Coordinates of N, CA and C in Angstrom, one line a residue:
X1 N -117.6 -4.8 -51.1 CA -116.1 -4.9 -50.9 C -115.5 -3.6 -50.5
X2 N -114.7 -3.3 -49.4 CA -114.0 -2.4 -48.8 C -113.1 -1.9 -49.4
X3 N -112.7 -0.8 -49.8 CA -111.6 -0.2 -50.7 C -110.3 -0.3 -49.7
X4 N -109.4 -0.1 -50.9 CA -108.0 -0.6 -50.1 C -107.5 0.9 -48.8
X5 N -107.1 0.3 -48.0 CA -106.4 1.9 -46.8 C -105.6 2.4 -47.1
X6 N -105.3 4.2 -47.4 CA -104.5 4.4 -47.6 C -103.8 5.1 -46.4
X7 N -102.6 4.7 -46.2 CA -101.9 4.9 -45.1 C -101.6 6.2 -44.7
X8 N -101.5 7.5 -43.9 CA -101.3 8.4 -44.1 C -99.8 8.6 -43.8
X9 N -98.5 7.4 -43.2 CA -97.1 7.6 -42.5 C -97.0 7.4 -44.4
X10 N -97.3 6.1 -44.9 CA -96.2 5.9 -46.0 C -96.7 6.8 -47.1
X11 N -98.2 7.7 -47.5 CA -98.3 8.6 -48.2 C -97.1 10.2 -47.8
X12 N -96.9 10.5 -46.3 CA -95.9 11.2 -46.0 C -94.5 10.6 -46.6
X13 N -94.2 9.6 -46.3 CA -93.2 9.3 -46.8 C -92.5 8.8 -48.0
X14 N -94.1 8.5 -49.3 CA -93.5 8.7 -50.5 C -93.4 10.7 -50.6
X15 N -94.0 11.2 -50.2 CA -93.9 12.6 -50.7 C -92.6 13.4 -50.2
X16 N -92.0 12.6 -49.1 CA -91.1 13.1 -48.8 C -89.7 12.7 -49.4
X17 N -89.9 11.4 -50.1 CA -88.3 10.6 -51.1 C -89.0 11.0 -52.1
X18 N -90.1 10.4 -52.7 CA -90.3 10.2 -54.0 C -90.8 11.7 -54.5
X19 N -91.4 12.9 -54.0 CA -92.8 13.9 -54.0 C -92.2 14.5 -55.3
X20 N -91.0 14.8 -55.7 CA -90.6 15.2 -56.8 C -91.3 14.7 -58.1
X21 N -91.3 13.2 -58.5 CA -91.8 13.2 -59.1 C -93.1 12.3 -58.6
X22 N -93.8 12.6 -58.2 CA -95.2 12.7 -57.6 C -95.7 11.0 -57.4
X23 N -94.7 10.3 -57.2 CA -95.4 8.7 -56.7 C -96.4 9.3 -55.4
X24 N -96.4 9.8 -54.8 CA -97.4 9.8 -53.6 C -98.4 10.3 -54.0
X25 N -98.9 11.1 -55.1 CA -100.3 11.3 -56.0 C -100.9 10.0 -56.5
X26 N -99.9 9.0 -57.1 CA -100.2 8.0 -57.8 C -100.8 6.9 -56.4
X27 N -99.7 7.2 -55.3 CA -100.3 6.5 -54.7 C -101.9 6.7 -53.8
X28 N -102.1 7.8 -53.9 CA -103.2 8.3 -53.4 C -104.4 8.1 -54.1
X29 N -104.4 8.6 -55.6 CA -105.6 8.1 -56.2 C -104.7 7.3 -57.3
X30 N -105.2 6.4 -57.9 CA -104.5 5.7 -58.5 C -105.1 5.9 -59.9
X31 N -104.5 5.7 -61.1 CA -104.5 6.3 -62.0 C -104.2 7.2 -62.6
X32 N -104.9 8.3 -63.5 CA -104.1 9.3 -64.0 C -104.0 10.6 -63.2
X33 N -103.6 10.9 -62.4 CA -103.5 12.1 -61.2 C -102.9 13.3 -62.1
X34 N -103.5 14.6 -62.2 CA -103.3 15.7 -62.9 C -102.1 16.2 -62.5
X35 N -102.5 16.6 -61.1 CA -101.2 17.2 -60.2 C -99.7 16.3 -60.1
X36 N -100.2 14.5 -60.2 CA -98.8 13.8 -59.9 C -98.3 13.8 -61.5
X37 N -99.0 14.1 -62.6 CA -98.9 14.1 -64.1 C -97.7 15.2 -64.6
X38 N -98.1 16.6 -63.1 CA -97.2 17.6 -63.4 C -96.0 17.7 -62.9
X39 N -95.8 16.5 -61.5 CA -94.5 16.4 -61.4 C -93.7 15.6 -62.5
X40 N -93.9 15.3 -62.8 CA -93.3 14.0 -63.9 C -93.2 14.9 -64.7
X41 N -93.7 15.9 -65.3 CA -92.9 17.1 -66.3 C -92.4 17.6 -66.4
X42 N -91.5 17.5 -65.0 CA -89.9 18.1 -64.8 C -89.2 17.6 -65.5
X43 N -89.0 16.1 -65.9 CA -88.2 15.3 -65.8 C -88.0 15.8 -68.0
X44 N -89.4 15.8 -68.7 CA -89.5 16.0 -70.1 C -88.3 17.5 -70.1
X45 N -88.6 18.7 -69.1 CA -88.3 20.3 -69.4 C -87.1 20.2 -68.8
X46 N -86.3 19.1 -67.9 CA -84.8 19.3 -67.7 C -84.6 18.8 -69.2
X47 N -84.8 17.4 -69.9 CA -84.1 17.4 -71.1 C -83.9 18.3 -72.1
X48 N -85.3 18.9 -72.2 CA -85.3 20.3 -73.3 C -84.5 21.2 -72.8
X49 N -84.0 21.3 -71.6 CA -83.5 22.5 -71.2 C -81.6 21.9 -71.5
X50 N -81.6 20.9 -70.9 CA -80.5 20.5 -71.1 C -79.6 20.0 -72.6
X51 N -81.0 19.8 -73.6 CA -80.5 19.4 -75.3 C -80.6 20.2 -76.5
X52 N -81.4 22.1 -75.9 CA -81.4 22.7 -76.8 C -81.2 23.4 -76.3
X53 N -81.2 24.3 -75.3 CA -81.4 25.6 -74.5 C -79.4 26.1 -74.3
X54 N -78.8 25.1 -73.3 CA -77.5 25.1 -72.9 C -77.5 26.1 -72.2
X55 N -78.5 26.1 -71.0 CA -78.4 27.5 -69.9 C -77.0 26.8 -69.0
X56 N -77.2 27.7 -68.0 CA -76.2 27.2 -66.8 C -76.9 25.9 -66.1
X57 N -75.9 25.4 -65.9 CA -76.0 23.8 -65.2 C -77.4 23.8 -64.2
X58 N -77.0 24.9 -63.2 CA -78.4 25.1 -62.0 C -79.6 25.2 -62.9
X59 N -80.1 25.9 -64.0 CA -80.9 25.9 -64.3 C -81.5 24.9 -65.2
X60 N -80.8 23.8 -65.3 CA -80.9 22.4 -65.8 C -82.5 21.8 -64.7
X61 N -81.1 21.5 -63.1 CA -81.7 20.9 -62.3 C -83.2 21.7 -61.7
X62 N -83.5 23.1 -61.9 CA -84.1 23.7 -61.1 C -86.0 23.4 -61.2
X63 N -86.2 22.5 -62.2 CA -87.5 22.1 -62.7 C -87.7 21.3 -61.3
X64 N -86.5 20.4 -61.8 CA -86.7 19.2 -60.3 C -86.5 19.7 -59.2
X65 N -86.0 20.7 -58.5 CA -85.8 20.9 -57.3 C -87.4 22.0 -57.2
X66 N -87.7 22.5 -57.7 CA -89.2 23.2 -57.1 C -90.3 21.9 -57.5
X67 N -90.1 20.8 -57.8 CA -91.0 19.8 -57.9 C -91.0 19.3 -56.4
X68 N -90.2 19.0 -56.5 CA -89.2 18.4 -54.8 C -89.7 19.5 -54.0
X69 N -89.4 20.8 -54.0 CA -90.3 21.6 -52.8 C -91.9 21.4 -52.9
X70 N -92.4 21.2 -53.5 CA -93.7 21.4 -53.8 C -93.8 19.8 -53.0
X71 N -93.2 18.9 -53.9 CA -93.4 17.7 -53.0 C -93.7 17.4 -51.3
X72 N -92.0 18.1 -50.9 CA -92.1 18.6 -49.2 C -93.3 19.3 -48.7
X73 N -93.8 20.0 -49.4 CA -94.9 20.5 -48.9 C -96.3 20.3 -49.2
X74 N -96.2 19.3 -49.7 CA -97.5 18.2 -49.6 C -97.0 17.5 -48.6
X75 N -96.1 16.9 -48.6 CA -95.9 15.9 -47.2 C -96.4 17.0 -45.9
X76 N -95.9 17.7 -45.8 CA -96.0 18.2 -44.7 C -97.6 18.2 -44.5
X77 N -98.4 19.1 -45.9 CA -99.7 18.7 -45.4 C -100.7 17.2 -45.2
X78 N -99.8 16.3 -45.9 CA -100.6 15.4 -45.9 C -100.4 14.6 -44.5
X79 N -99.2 15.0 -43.5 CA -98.8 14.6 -42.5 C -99.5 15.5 -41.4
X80 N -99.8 16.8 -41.5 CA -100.5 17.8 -40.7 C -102.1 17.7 -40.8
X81 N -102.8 16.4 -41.8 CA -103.9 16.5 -41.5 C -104.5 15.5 -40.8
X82 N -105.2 15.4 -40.0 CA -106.0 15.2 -39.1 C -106.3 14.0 -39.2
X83 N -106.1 13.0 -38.9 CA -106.5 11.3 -38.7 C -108.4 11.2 -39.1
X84 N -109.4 12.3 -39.1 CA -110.6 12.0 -39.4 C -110.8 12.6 -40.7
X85 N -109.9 13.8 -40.7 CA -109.9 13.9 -42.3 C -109.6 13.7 -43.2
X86 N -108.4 12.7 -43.1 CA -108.2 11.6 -44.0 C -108.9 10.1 -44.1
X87 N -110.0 10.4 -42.7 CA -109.9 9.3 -43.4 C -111.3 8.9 -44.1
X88 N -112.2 10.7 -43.6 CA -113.4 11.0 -45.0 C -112.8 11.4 -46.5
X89 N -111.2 11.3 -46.6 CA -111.1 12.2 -47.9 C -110.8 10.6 -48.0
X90 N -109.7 9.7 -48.2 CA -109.4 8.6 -48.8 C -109.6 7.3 -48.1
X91 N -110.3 7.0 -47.0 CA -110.3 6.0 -46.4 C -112.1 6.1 -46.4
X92 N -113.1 6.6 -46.9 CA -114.2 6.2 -46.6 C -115.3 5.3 -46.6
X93 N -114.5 4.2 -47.6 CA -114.9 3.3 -47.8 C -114.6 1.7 -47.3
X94 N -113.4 2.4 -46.0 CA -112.1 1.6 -46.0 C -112.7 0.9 -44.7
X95 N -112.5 -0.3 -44.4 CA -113.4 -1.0 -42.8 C -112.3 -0.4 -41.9
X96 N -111.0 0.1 -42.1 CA -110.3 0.2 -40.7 C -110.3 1.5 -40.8
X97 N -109.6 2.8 -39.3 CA -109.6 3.8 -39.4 C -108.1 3.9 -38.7
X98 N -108.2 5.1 -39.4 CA -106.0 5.6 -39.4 C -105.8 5.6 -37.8
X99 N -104.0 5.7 -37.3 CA -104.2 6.0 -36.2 C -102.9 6.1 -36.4
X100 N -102.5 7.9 -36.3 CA -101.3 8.1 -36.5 C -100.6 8.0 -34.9
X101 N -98.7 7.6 -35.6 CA -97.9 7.5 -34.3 C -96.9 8.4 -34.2
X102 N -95.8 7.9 -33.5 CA -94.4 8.4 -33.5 C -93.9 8.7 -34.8
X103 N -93.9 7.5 -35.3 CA -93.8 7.6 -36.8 C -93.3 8.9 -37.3
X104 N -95.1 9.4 -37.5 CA -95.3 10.4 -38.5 C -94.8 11.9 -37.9
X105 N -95.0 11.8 -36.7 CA -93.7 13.1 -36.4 C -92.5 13.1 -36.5
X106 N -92.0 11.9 -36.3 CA -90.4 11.7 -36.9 C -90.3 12.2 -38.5
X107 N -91.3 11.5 -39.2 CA -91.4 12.0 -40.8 C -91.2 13.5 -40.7
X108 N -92.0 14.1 -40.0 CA -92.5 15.6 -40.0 C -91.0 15.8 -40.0
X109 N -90.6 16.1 -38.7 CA -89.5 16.6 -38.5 C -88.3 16.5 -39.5
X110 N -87.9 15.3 -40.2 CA -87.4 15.0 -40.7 C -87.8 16.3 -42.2
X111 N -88.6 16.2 -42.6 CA -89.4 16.5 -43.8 C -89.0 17.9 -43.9
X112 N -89.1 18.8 -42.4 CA -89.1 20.2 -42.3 C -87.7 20.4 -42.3
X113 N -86.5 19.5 -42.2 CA -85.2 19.8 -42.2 C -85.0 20.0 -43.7
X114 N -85.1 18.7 -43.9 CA -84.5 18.6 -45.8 C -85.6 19.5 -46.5
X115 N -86.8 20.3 -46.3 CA -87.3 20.9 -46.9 C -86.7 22.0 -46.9
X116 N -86.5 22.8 -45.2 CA -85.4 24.2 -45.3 C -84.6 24.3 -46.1
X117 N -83.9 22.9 -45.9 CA -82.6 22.8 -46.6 C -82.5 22.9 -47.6
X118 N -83.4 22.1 -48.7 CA -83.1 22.3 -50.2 C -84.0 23.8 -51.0
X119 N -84.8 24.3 -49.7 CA -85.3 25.5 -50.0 C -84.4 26.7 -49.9
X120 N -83.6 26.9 -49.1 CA -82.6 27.9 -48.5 C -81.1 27.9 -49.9
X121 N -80.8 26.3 -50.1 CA -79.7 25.9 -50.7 C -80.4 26.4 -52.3
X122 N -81.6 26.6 -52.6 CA -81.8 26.5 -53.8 C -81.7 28.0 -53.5
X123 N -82.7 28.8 -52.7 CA -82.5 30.2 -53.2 C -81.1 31.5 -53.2
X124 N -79.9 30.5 -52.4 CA -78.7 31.2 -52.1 C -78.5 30.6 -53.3
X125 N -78.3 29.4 -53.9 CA -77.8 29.3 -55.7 C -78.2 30.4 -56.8
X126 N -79.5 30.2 -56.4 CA -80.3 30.7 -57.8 C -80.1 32.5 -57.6
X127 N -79.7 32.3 -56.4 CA -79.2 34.5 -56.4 C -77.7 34.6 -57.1
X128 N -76.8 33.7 -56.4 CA -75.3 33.9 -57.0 C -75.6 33.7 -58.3
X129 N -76.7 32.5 -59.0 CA -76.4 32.5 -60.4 C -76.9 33.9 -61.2
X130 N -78.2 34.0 -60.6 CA -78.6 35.5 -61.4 C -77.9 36.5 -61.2
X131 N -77.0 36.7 -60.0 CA -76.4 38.0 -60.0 C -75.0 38.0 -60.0
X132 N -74.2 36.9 -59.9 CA -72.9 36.8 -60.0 C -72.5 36.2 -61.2
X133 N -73.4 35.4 -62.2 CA -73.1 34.9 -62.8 C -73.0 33.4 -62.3
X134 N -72.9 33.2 -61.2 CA -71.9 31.5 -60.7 C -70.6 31.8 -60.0
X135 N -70.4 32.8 -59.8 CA -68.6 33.3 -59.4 C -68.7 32.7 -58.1
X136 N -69.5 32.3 -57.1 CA -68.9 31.5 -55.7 C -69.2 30.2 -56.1
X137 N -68.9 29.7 -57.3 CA -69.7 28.1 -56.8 C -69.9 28.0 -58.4

């Protein structure tokens, strides 16, 4: 019996909505995924942060947004690899073989915007907050 195909557009594309908290690990190997295990522990260390700590608001959200970068940048690699080497790493068992399209460079592109973006937006925050306190924002 042939194992199931794993797609390489919709593994890009969970890691690009979902990568924060790591559905695209779960969807990759299924089961208990160490690395998708550690996204999902943002979600325990915003509460601690937010029910005992009482830092500044940004450093509430900041667990989740370097989950989210880390995320974007598994998409990116899981979209930048090679149609044969995916499809000896997860498709080896699989009767059909990948064949990326338009698609997945639309993802790219897409992926490398909102990655700048929440990378650039995070580090101009996280400077005003360390050094200004919060005074622009």
């Amino acid at each position: 019996m042939a194992d199931a195909h794993k797609n390489k557009t919709v593994a890009t594309l969970l890691a690009l909505l979902l990568g924060g908290f790591g559905i695209h690990r779960f969807y990759l190997k299924p089961g208990a995924d160490r690395i998708g295990l550690l996204h999902l522990c943002c979600l325990p260390v915003m509460g601690i942060l937010y029910g005992s700590v009482k830092p500044h608001p940004f450093y509430v959200v900041l667990p989740l947004l370097v989950s989210f970068i880390a995320g974007f940048v598994e998409a990116l690699v899981i979209g930048l690899t090679s149609d044969e080497q995916w499809d000896a790493k997860y498709n080896a068992h699989s009767a059909r073989q990948s064949r990326s399209n338009w698609v997945l460079v639309l993802l790219l592109v897409v992926t490398m915007l909102v990655a700048t973006t929440v990378l650039i937006g995070t580090i101009a925050r996280l400077s005003d907050v360390m050094y200004t306190g919060g005074a622009y924002g």
